[in-house]
Amino acid sequence: MQVAAIGPSVAVDGELEPHLSRWLWLVKWLLAIPHYIVLLFLWLAFSVLTLVAFLAVLFTGRYPRGIFEFNVGVLRWTWRVAFYTFGVLGTDEYPPFTRADVPEYPARLHIAYPQNLRRGLPLIGWWLLGIPQFCIAGLFASFGSNLGLIDILVLVAGFLLLFKDQYPKDLFDLVLGLNRWVLRVVAYAAFMTREYPPFRLDAGPHEPSFELTGPSDV
């Protein structure tokens, strides 16, 4: 039998820094303001370009490569800032100002370029199938003034850091898994993958890999 490792089309990883500051998380929102300003404009561009990409996919079945790379960069930047701030509080290393992949940074995101996507009415129906996932992601993440489950768990982690100088690994793994779920749904909603997000919580710092077995050539 042959064994092959199968990786996800949307990969979200994050390494917990072993020695986090007890108090720095209290002011990270202030330190991250320059990032928030840049991300505001990046997400405006992301929204417009996603509409353009939707029309391109609708009629051609292909996602324009340039738009795809830009949008992946926006999600990558957003994930690094979230990992540093109140999306995870997983590192005290200030995130870089770039859409490019930074291998040495503890938070990384990769989305495989989809060679072929559905087109026409099947595309719209395929997107509508994501409504249950959109609702679940809305419970996990914060929107507007509403706190999501991630926010509550990260707040707990912040107080544990402040008073006990520790970020429990099990709590970190859960927070990572919830963020991973949300980012998979965001990529699906933006037509950046044809892979339907699994109804599965993959906790832990790294994406799980699955193995498929098949007949050997021997």
CSV table of N, CA and C in Angstrom, one decimal, residues 3-158:
chain,number,residue,atom,x,y,z
A,3,VAL,N,1.2,5.3,1.0
A,3,VAL,CA,0.6,6.3,1.9
A,3,VAL,C,1.0,7.7,1.4
A,4,ALA,N,0.0,8.5,1.3
A,4,ALA,CA,0.2,9.9,0.8
A,4,ALA,C,-0.4,10.9,1.8
A,5,ALA,N,0.4,11.9,2.2
A,5,ALA,CA,-0.1,13.0,3.1
A,5,ALA,C,-0.9,14.0,2.3
A,6,ILE,N,-2.1,14.3,2.8
A,6,ILE,CA,-3.0,15.3,2.1
A,6,ILE,C,-3.1,16.5,3.0
A,7,GLY,N,-2.7,17.7,2.4
A,7,GLY,CA,-2.8,18.9,3.2
A,7,GLY,C,-4.0,19.7,2.8
A,8,PRO,N,-4.5,20.6,3.6
A,8,PRO,CA,-5.6,21.4,3.3
A,8,PRO,C,-5.3,22.5,2.3
A,9,SER,N,-6.4,23.0,1.6
A,9,SER,CA,-6.2,24.1,0.7
A,9,SER,C,-6.0,25.4,1.5
A,10,VAL,N,-6.5,25.5,2.7
A,10,VAL,CA,-6.4,26.7,3.5
A,10,VAL,C,-5.6,26.2,4.8
A,11,ALA,N,-4.4,26.7,5.0
A,11,ALA,CA,-3.6,26.3,6.1
A,11,ALA,C,-3.3,27.4,7.0
A,12,VAL,N,-3.7,27.3,8.3
A,12,VAL,CA,-3.5,28.3,9.3
A,12,VAL,C,-2.6,27.7,10.4
A,13,ASP,N,-1.5,28.4,10.7
A,13,ASP,CA,-0.6,27.9,11.7
A,13,ASP,C,-0.2,29.0,12.7
A,14,GLY,N,0.1,28.6,13.9
A,14,GLY,CA,0.6,29.6,14.9
A,14,GLY,C,1.3,28.9,16.0
A,15,GLU,N,2.4,29.5,16.4
A,15,GLU,CA,3.3,28.9,17.5
A,15,GLU,C,3.2,29.9,18.7
A,16,LEU,N,2.8,29.3,19.8
A,16,LEU,CA,2.7,30.1,21.1
A,16,LEU,C,4.1,30.4,21.6
A,17,GLU,N,4.3,31.7,21.8
A,17,GLU,CA,5.6,32.2,22.4
A,17,GLU,C,5.7,31.7,23.8
A,18,PRO,N,6.8,31.1,24.1
A,18,PRO,CA,6.9,30.4,25.5
A,18,PRO,C,7.0,31.4,26.6
A,19,HIS,N,7.5,32.6,26.4
A,19,HIS,CA,7.6,33.6,27.6
A,19,HIS,C,6.9,34.9,27.2
A,20,LEU,N,5.6,34.9,27.4
A,20,LEU,CA,4.8,36.1,27.1
A,20,LEU,C,4.9,37.1,28.2
A,21,SER,N,4.8,38.4,27.9
A,21,SER,CA,4.7,39.4,28.9
A,21,SER,C,3.4,39.3,29.7
A,22,ARG,N,3.4,39.6,31.0
A,22,ARG,CA,2.2,39.5,31.8
A,22,ARG,C,1.3,40.7,31.5
A,23,TRP,N,1.8,41.8,31.1
A,23,TRP,CA,1.0,43.1,31.0
A,23,TRP,C,0.9,43.7,29.6
A,24,LEU,N,1.8,43.3,28.7
A,24,LEU,CA,1.9,43.9,27.4
A,24,LEU,C,0.5,43.8,26.6
A,25,TRP,N,-0.2,42.7,26.9
A,25,TRP,CA,-1.5,42.5,26.1
A,25,TRP,C,-2.5,43.6,26.4
A,26,LEU,N,-2.3,44.3,27.6
A,26,LEU,CA,-3.2,45.4,28.0
A,26,LEU,C,-3.1,46.6,27.0
A,27,VAL,N,-2.0,46.8,26.4
A,27,VAL,CA,-1.8,47.9,25.5
A,27,VAL,C,-1.5,47.5,24.0
A,28,LYS,N,-1.7,46.3,23.7
A,28,LYS,CA,-1.5,45.9,22.3
A,28,LYS,C,-2.5,46.5,21.4
A,29,TRP,N,-3.7,46.8,21.8
A,29,TRP,CA,-4.6,47.5,21.0
A,29,TRP,C,-4.1,48.8,20.5
A,30,LEU,N,-3.4,49.5,21.4
A,30,LEU,CA,-2.8,50.8,21.1
A,30,LEU,C,-1.6,50.7,20.2
A,31,LEU,N,-0.8,49.7,20.5
A,31,LEU,CA,0.4,49.5,19.6
A,31,LEU,C,0.0,49.1,18.2
A,32,ALA,N,-1.1,48.4,18.1
A,32,ALA,CA,-1.5,47.9,16.7
A,32,ALA,C,-2.3,48.9,15.9
A,33,ILE,N,-2.5,50.1,16.4
A,33,ILE,CA,-3.3,51.1,15.7
A,33,ILE,C,-2.8,51.3,14.3
A,34,PRO,N,-1.5,51.5,14.1
A,34,PRO,CA,-1.0,51.6,12.7
A,34,PRO,C,-1.4,50.5,11.8
A,35,HIS,N,-1.4,49.3,12.3
A,35,HIS,CA,-1.9,48.1,11.5
A,35,HIS,C,-3.3,48.2,11.2
A,36,TYR,N,-4.1,48.6,12.2
A,36,TYR,CA,-5.6,48.7,12.0
A,36,TYR,C,-5.9,49.7,10.9
A,37,ILE,N,-5.2,50.8,10.9
A,37,ILE,CA,-5.4,51.9,9.8
A,37,ILE,C,-5.1,51.3,8.4
A,38,VAL,N,-4.0,50.6,8.3
A,38,VAL,CA,-3.6,50.1,7.0
A,38,VAL,C,-4.6,49.0,6.6
A,39,LEU,N,-5.0,48.1,7.6
A,39,LEU,CA,-5.9,47.1,7.3
A,39,LEU,C,-7.3,47.6,6.9
A,40,LEU,N,-7.7,48.7,7.4
A,40,LEU,CA,-9.0,49.3,7.0
A,40,LEU,C,-9.0,49.5,5.5
A,41,PHE,N,-7.9,50.1,4.9
A,41,PHE,CA,-7.9,50.4,3.5
A,41,PHE,C,-7.7,49.1,2.7
A,42,LEU,N,-6.9,48.1,3.3
A,42,LEU,CA,-6.7,46.9,2.6
A,42,LEU,C,-8.0,46.1,2.5
A,43,TRP,N,-8.8,46.1,3.5
A,43,TRP,CA,-10.1,45.4,3.5
A,43,TRP,C,-11.1,46.1,2.6
A,44,LEU,N,-11.0,47.4,2.5
A,44,LEU,CA,-11.9,48.1,1.5
A,44,LEU,C,-11.5,47.6,0.1
A,45,ALA,N,-10.2,47.5,-0.2
A,45,ALA,CA,-9.7,47.0,-1.5
A,45,ALA,C,-10.1,45.5,-1.7
A,46,PHE,N,-10.0,44.7,-0.6
A,46,PHE,CA,-10.3,43.3,-0.6
A,46,PHE,C,-11.8,43.1,-1.0
A,47,SER,N,-12.7,44.0,-0.4
A,47,SER,CA,-14.1,43.8,-0.7
A,47,SER,C,-14.4,44.1,-2.2
A,48,VAL,N,-13.8,45.2,-2.7
A,48,VAL,CA,-14.0,45.6,-4.1
A,48,VAL,C,-13.5,44.5,-5.1
A,49,LEU,N,-12.3,44.0,-4.8
A,49,LEU,CA,-11.6,43.1,-5.6
A,49,LEU,C,-12.3,41.7,-5.6
A,50,THR,N,-12.9,41.4,-4.4
A,50,THR,CA,-13.6,40.1,-4.3
A,50,THR,C,-14.9,40.2,-5.2
A,51,LEU,N,-15.5,41.3,-5.3
A,51,LEU,CA,-16.7,41.5,-6.2
A,51,LEU,C,-16.2,41.3,-7.6
A,52,VAL,N,-15.1,41.9,-8.0
A,52,VAL,CA,-14.5,41.7,-9.4
A,52,VAL,C,-14.2,40.2,-9.6
A,53,ALA,N,-13.6,39.6,-8.6
A,53,ALA,CA,-13.2,38.2,-8.8
A,53,ALA,C,-14.5,37.3,-8.9
A,54,PHE,N,-15.5,37.7,-8.2
A,54,PHE,CA,-16.8,36.9,-8.3
A,54,PHE,C,-17.3,36.9,-9.7
A,55,LEU,N,-17.3,38.1,-10.3
A,55,LEU,CA,-17.8,38.2,-11.7
A,55,LEU,C,-16.9,37.4,-12.6
A,56,ALA,N,-15.6,37.5,-12.4
A,56,ALA,CA,-14.7,36.7,-13.2
A,56,ALA,C,-15.0,35.2,-13.1
A,57,VAL,N,-15.1,34.7,-11.9
A,57,VAL,CA,-15.4,33.3,-11.6
A,57,VAL,C,-16.7,32.9,-12.2
A,58,LEU,N,-17.7,33.8,-12.0
A,58,LEU,CA,-19.1,33.5,-12.5
A,58,LEU,C,-19.1,33.2,-14.0
A,59,PHE,N,-18.3,34.0,-14.8
A,59,PHE,CA,-18.3,33.8,-16.2
A,59,PHE,C,-17.2,32.9,-16.8
A,60,THR,N,-16.1,32.8,-16.1
A,60,THR,CA,-15.0,32.1,-16.6
A,60,THR,C,-14.6,30.8,-15.8
A,61,GLY,N,-15.0,30.8,-14.5
A,61,GLY,CA,-14.6,29.7,-13.7
A,61,GLY,C,-13.2,29.8,-13.1
A,62,ARG,N,-12.6,31.0,-13.3
A,62,ARG,CA,-11.2,31.2,-12.9
A,62,ARG,C,-11.1,32.4,-12.0
A,63,TYR,N,-10.3,32.4,-11.0
A,63,TYR,CA,-10.1,33.5,-10.1
A,63,TYR,C,-8.8,34.2,-10.6
A,64,PRO,N,-8.9,35.5,-10.9
A,64,PRO,CA,-7.8,36.2,-11.4
A,64,PRO,C,-6.6,36.1,-10.5
A,65,ARG,N,-5.4,35.7,-11.0
A,65,ARG,CA,-4.3,35.4,-10.1
A,65,ARG,C,-3.8,36.6,-9.3
A,66,GLY,N,-3.8,37.7,-10.0
A,66,GLY,CA,-3.3,38.9,-9.3
A,66,GLY,C,-4.2,39.3,-8.1
A,67,ILE,N,-5.5,39.2,-8.3
A,67,ILE,CA,-6.4,39.5,-7.2
A,67,ILE,C,-6.3,38.5,-6.1
A,68,PHE,N,-6.1,37.2,-6.5
A,68,PHE,CA,-6.0,36.2,-5.5
A,68,PHE,C,-4.8,36.4,-4.6
A,69,GLU,N,-3.7,36.7,-5.2
A,69,GLU,CA,-2.4,37.0,-4.4
A,69,GLU,C,-2.6,38.2,-3.5
A,70,PHE,N,-3.3,39.2,-4.0
A,70,PHE,CA,-3.5,40.4,-3.1
A,70,PHE,C,-4.4,40.0,-2.0
A,71,ASN,N,-5.5,39.3,-2.2
A,71,ASN,CA,-6.4,39.0,-1.2
A,71,ASN,C,-5.8,38.0,-0.1
A,72,VAL,N,-5.0,37.1,-0.6
A,72,VAL,CA,-4.3,36.2,0.3
A,72,VAL,C,-3.4,37.0,1.2
A,73,GLY,N,-2.7,38.0,0.6
A,73,GLY,CA,-1.9,38.8,1.4
A,73,GLY,C,-2.6,39.6,2.5
A,74,VAL,N,-3.8,40.1,2.2
A,74,VAL,CA,-4.6,40.8,3.2
A,74,VAL,C,-5.0,39.8,4.3
A,75,LEU,N,-5.4,38.6,4.0
A,75,LEU,CA,-5.8,37.7,5.0
A,75,LEU,C,-4.6,37.3,5.9
A,76,ARG,N,-3.4,37.2,5.2
A,76,ARG,CA,-2.2,36.8,5.9
A,76,ARG,C,-1.8,37.9,6.9
A,77,TRP,N,-1.9,39.2,6.4
A,77,TRP,CA,-1.6,40.3,7.3
A,77,TRP,C,-2.6,40.4,8.5
A,78,THR,N,-3.9,40.2,8.2
A,78,THR,CA,-4.9,40.2,9.2
A,78,THR,C,-4.6,39.1,10.3
A,79,TRP,N,-4.2,37.9,9.8
A,79,TRP,CA,-4.0,36.8,10.7
A,79,TRP,C,-2.8,37.1,11.6
A,80,ARG,N,-1.8,37.7,11.1
A,80,ARG,CA,-0.6,38.1,12.0
A,80,ARG,C,-1.0,39.1,13.0
A,81,VAL,N,-1.8,40.1,12.6
A,81,VAL,CA,-2.2,41.1,13.6
A,81,VAL,C,-3.1,40.5,14.7
A,82,ALA,N,-4.0,39.6,14.2
A,82,ALA,CA,-4.9,39.0,15.2
A,82,ALA,C,-4.2,38.1,16.1
A,83,PHE,N,-3.2,37.4,15.6
A,83,PHE,CA,-2.4,36.5,16.5
A,83,PHE,C,-1.6,37.3,17.5
A,84,TYR,N,-1.1,38.5,17.2
A,84,TYR,CA,-0.4,39.4,18.1
A,84,TYR,C,-1.4,40.0,19.1
A,85,THR,N,-2.6,40.4,18.6
A,85,THR,CA,-3.5,41.1,19.5
A,85,THR,C,-4.6,40.2,20.0
A,86,PHE,N,-5.8,40.7,20.0
A,86,PHE,CA,-6.9,40.0,20.7
A,86,PHE,C,-7.6,38.9,19.9
A,87,GLY,N,-6.9,38.4,18.8
A,87,GLY,CA,-7.4,37.2,18.2
A,87,GLY,C,-6.9,36.0,18.8
A,88,VAL,N,-5.6,36.1,19.4
A,88,VAL,CA,-5.0,35.0,20.0
A,88,VAL,C,-4.2,35.4,21.2
A,89,LEU,N,-3.4,36.5,21.1
A,89,LEU,CA,-2.4,36.9,22.1
A,89,LEU,C,-1.3,35.9,22.2
A,90,GLY,N,-0.9,35.4,21.0
A,90,GLY,CA,0.0,34.3,21.0
A,90,GLY,C,1.5,34.7,20.9
A,91,THR,N,1.8,36.0,20.7
A,91,THR,CA,3.2,36.4,20.6
A,91,THR,C,3.3,37.9,21.0
A,92,ASP,N,4.5,38.2,21.5
A,92,ASP,CA,4.8,39.6,21.7
A,92,ASP,C,5.6,40.2,20.6
A,93,GLU,N,5.9,39.5,19.6
A,93,GLU,CA,6.7,40.0,18.4
A,93,GLU,C,5.8,40.8,17.5
A,94,TYR,N,6.2,42.0,17.3
A,94,TYR,CA,5.3,43.0,16.6
A,94,TYR,C,5.2,42.5,15.1
A,95,PRO,N,4.0,42.5,14.6
A,95,PRO,CA,3.8,41.9,13.2
A,95,PRO,C,4.4,42.9,12.1
A,96,PRO,N,5.0,42.3,11.1
A,96,PRO,CA,5.6,43.1,10.0
A,96,PRO,C,4.5,43.7,9.1
A,97,PHE,N,4.8,44.9,8.5
A,97,PHE,CA,3.9,45.6,7.6
A,97,PHE,C,4.1,45.0,6.2
A,98,THR,N,3.6,43.9,5.9
A,98,THR,CA,3.7,43.3,4.6
A,98,THR,C,2.6,42.3,4.4
A,99,ARG,N,2.2,42.1,3.1
A,99,ARG,CA,1.3,41.1,2.7
A,99,ARG,C,2.0,39.8,2.4
A,100,ALA,N,3.3,39.8,2.3
A,100,ALA,CA,4.1,38.7,1.9
A,100,ALA,C,4.2,37.7,3.1
A,101,ASP,N,4.5,36.4,2.7
A,101,ASP,CA,4.7,35.4,3.7
A,101,ASP,C,6.0,35.7,4.5
A,102,VAL,N,6.0,35.6,5.8
A,102,VAL,CA,7.2,35.8,6.6
A,102,VAL,C,7.4,34.6,7.4
A,103,PRO,N,8.2,33.7,6.9
A,103,PRO,CA,8.4,32.3,7.5
A,103,PRO,C,8.8,32.4,8.9
A,104,GLU,N,9.6,33.4,9.3
A,104,GLU,CA,10.1,33.4,10.7
A,104,GLU,C,9.1,33.9,11.7
A,105,TYR,N,8.0,34.5,11.2
A,105,TYR,CA,6.9,35.0,12.1
A,105,TYR,C,6.1,33.8,12.6
A,106,PRO,N,5.7,33.8,13.9
A,106,PRO,CA,5.0,32.6,14.5
A,106,PRO,C,3.6,32.4,14.0
A,107,ALA,N,3.0,33.3,13.2
A,107,ALA,CA,1.7,33.1,12.7
A,107,ALA,C,1.8,33.1,11.1
A,108,ARG,N,1.3,32.0,10.5
A,108,ARG,CA,1.4,31.9,9.0
A,108,ARG,C,0.0,31.5,8.4
A,109,LEU,N,-0.2,31.9,7.2
A,109,LEU,CA,-1.4,31.5,6.5
A,109,LEU,C,-1.1,31.2,5.1
A,110,HIS,N,-1.6,30.1,4.5
A,110,HIS,CA,-1.4,29.8,3.1
A,110,HIS,C,-2.7,29.3,2.5
A,111,ILE,N,-3.0,29.8,1.3
A,111,ILE,CA,-4.2,29.3,0.6
A,111,ILE,C,-3.7,28.9,-0.8
A,112,ALA,N,-4.0,27.7,-1.1
A,112,ALA,CA,-3.6,27.2,-2.5
A,112,ALA,C,-4.5,27.8,-3.5
A,113,TYR,N,-3.8,28.2,-4.6
A,113,TYR,CA,-4.6,28.8,-5.7
A,113,TYR,C,-5.5,27.8,-6.4
A,114,PRO,N,-6.8,28.1,-6.5
A,114,PRO,CA,-7.8,27.1,-7.1
A,114,PRO,C,-7.7,27.2,-8.6
A,115,GLN,N,-7.3,26.1,-9.2
A,115,GLN,CA,-7.2,26.1,-10.7
A,115,GLN,C,-8.5,26.2,-11.4
A,116,ASN,N,-9.5,25.6,-10.9
A,116,ASN,CA,-10.8,25.7,-11.5
A,116,ASN,C,-11.9,25.8,-10.4
A,117,LEU,N,-12.8,26.7,-10.7
A,117,LEU,CA,-13.9,26.9,-9.7
A,117,LEU,C,-15.2,26.8,-10.5
A,118,ARG,N,-16.3,26.6,-9.8
A,118,ARG,CA,-17.6,26.5,-10.4
A,118,ARG,C,-18.0,27.8,-11.0
A,119,ARG,N,-18.8,27.8,-12.0
A,119,ARG,CA,-19.2,29.0,-12.7
A,119,ARG,C,-20.7,29.0,-12.9
A,120,GLY,N,-21.3,30.2,-13.2
A,120,GLY,CA,-22.7,30.3,-13.5
A,120,GLY,C,-23.5,30.0,-12.2
A,121,LEU,N,-24.7,29.5,-12.4
A,121,LEU,CA,-25.7,29.3,-11.3
A,121,LEU,C,-25.1,28.3,-10.3
A,122,PRO,N,-24.4,27.2,-10.7
A,122,PRO,CA,-23.8,26.3,-9.7
A,122,PRO,C,-22.9,27.1,-8.7
A,123,LEU,N,-22.2,28.1,-9.1
A,123,LEU,CA,-21.3,28.9,-8.2
A,123,LEU,C,-22.2,29.6,-7.1
A,124,ILE,N,-23.3,30.1,-7.5
A,124,ILE,CA,-24.1,30.8,-6.6
A,124,ILE,C,-24.7,29.8,-5.6
A,125,GLY,N,-25.2,28.7,-6.1
A,125,GLY,CA,-25.7,27.7,-5.2
A,125,GLY,C,-24.6,27.1,-4.2
A,126,TRP,N,-23.4,27.0,-4.8
A,126,TRP,CA,-22.3,26.5,-3.9
A,126,TRP,C,-22.0,27.5,-2.8
A,127,TRP,N,-22.1,28.8,-3.1
A,127,TRP,CA,-21.8,29.8,-2.1
A,127,TRP,C,-22.9,29.8,-1.0
A,128,LEU,N,-24.2,29.6,-1.5
A,128,LEU,CA,-25.3,29.6,-0.5
A,128,LEU,C,-25.2,28.4,0.4
A,129,LEU,N,-24.6,27.3,0.0
A,129,LEU,CA,-24.4,26.2,0.9
A,129,LEU,C,-23.5,26.6,2.1
A,130,GLY,N,-22.8,27.7,2.0
A,130,GLY,CA,-22.0,28.1,3.1
A,130,GLY,C,-22.7,28.8,4.2
A,131,ILE,N,-24.0,29.1,4.1
A,131,ILE,CA,-24.7,29.9,5.1
A,131,ILE,C,-24.6,29.3,6.5
A,132,PRO,N,-24.7,28.0,6.7
A,132,PRO,CA,-24.5,27.4,8.0
A,132,PRO,C,-23.1,27.7,8.6
A,133,GLN,N,-22.1,27.6,7.7
A,133,GLN,CA,-20.8,27.9,8.2
A,133,GLN,C,-20.6,29.4,8.5
A,134,PHE,N,-21.3,30.3,7.7
A,134,PHE,CA,-21.2,31.7,8.0
A,134,PHE,C,-21.8,32.0,9.4
A,135,CYS,N,-22.9,31.3,9.7
A,135,CYS,CA,-23.5,31.5,11.0
A,135,CYS,C,-22.6,31.1,12.2
A,136,ILE,N,-22.0,29.9,12.0
A,136,ILE,CA,-21.1,29.4,13.0
A,136,ILE,C,-19.9,30.3,13.2
A,137,ALA,N,-19.3,30.8,12.1
A,137,ALA,CA,-18.1,31.7,12.2
A,137,ALA,C,-18.5,33.0,12.9
A,138,GLY,N,-19.8,33.4,12.7
A,138,GLY,CA,-20.2,34.6,13.3
A,138,GLY,C,-20.3,34.5,14.8
A,139,LEU,N,-20.6,33.2,15.3
A,139,LEU,CA,-20.6,33.0,16.7
A,139,LEU,C,-19.2,32.9,17.3
A,140,PHE,N,-18.2,32.5,16.5
A,140,PHE,CA,-16.9,32.4,17.0
A,140,PHE,C,-16.1,33.7,17.0
A,141,ALA,N,-16.3,34.5,16.0
A,141,ALA,CA,-15.6,35.8,15.8
A,141,ALA,C,-16.5,37.0,16.2
A,142,SER,N,-15.9,38.1,16.5
A,142,SER,CA,-16.6,39.3,16.9
A,142,SER,C,-17.0,40.1,15.6
A,143,PHE,N,-18.2,40.7,15.7
A,143,PHE,CA,-18.6,41.5,14.6
A,143,PHE,C,-19.3,42.8,15.2
A,144,GLY,N,-18.7,43.9,14.9
A,144,GLY,CA,-19.2,45.1,15.6
A,144,GLY,C,-18.9,45.1,17.1
A,145,SER,N,-19.9,45.4,17.8
A,145,SER,CA,-19.8,45.4,19.3
A,145,SER,C,-20.1,44.1,20.0
A,146,ASN,N,-20.4,43.1,19.2
A,146,ASN,CA,-20.7,41.8,19.7
A,146,ASN,C,-19.4,40.9,19.9
A,147,LEU,N,-19.3,40.4,21.1
A,147,LEU,CA,-18.1,39.6,21.4
A,147,LEU,C,-18.4,38.1,20.9
A,148,GLY,N,-17.4,37.5,20.3
A,148,GLY,CA,-17.5,36.1,19.9
A,148,GLY,C,-16.9,35.2,20.9
A,149,LEU,N,-17.0,33.9,20.7
A,149,LEU,CA,-16.4,33.0,21.6
A,149,LEU,C,-14.9,33.2,21.7
A,150,ILE,N,-14.2,33.5,20.5
A,150,ILE,CA,-12.8,33.7,20.5
A,150,ILE,C,-12.4,34.8,21.5
A,151,ASP,N,-13.2,36.0,21.4
A,151,ASP,CA,-12.9,37.1,22.2
A,151,ASP,C,-12.9,36.8,23.7
A,152,ILE,N,-13.9,36.0,24.1
A,152,ILE,CA,-14.1,35.6,25.5
A,152,ILE,C,-12.9,34.8,26.0
A,153,LEU,N,-12.6,33.8,25.1
A,153,LEU,CA,-11.5,32.9,25.5
A,153,LEU,C,-10.1,33.6,25.6
A,154,VAL,N,-9.9,34.6,24.6
A,154,VAL,CA,-8.7,35.3,24.7
A,154,VAL,C,-8.6,36.3,25.9
A,155,LEU,N,-9.8,36.8,26.3
A,155,LEU,CA,-9.8,37.6,27.5
A,155,LEU,C,-9.5,36.8,28.7
A,156,VAL,N,-9.9,35.6,28.8
A,156,VAL,CA,-9.6,34.7,29.8
A,156,VAL,C,-8.1,34.4,29.8
A,157,ALA,N,-7.5,34.2,28.6
A,157,ALA,CA,-6.1,34.0,28.5
A,157,ALA,C,-5.3,35.2,29.0
A,158,GLY,N,-5.8,36.4,28.7
A,158,GLY,CA,-5.1,37.6,29.1
A,158,GLY,C,-5.1,37.7,30.6
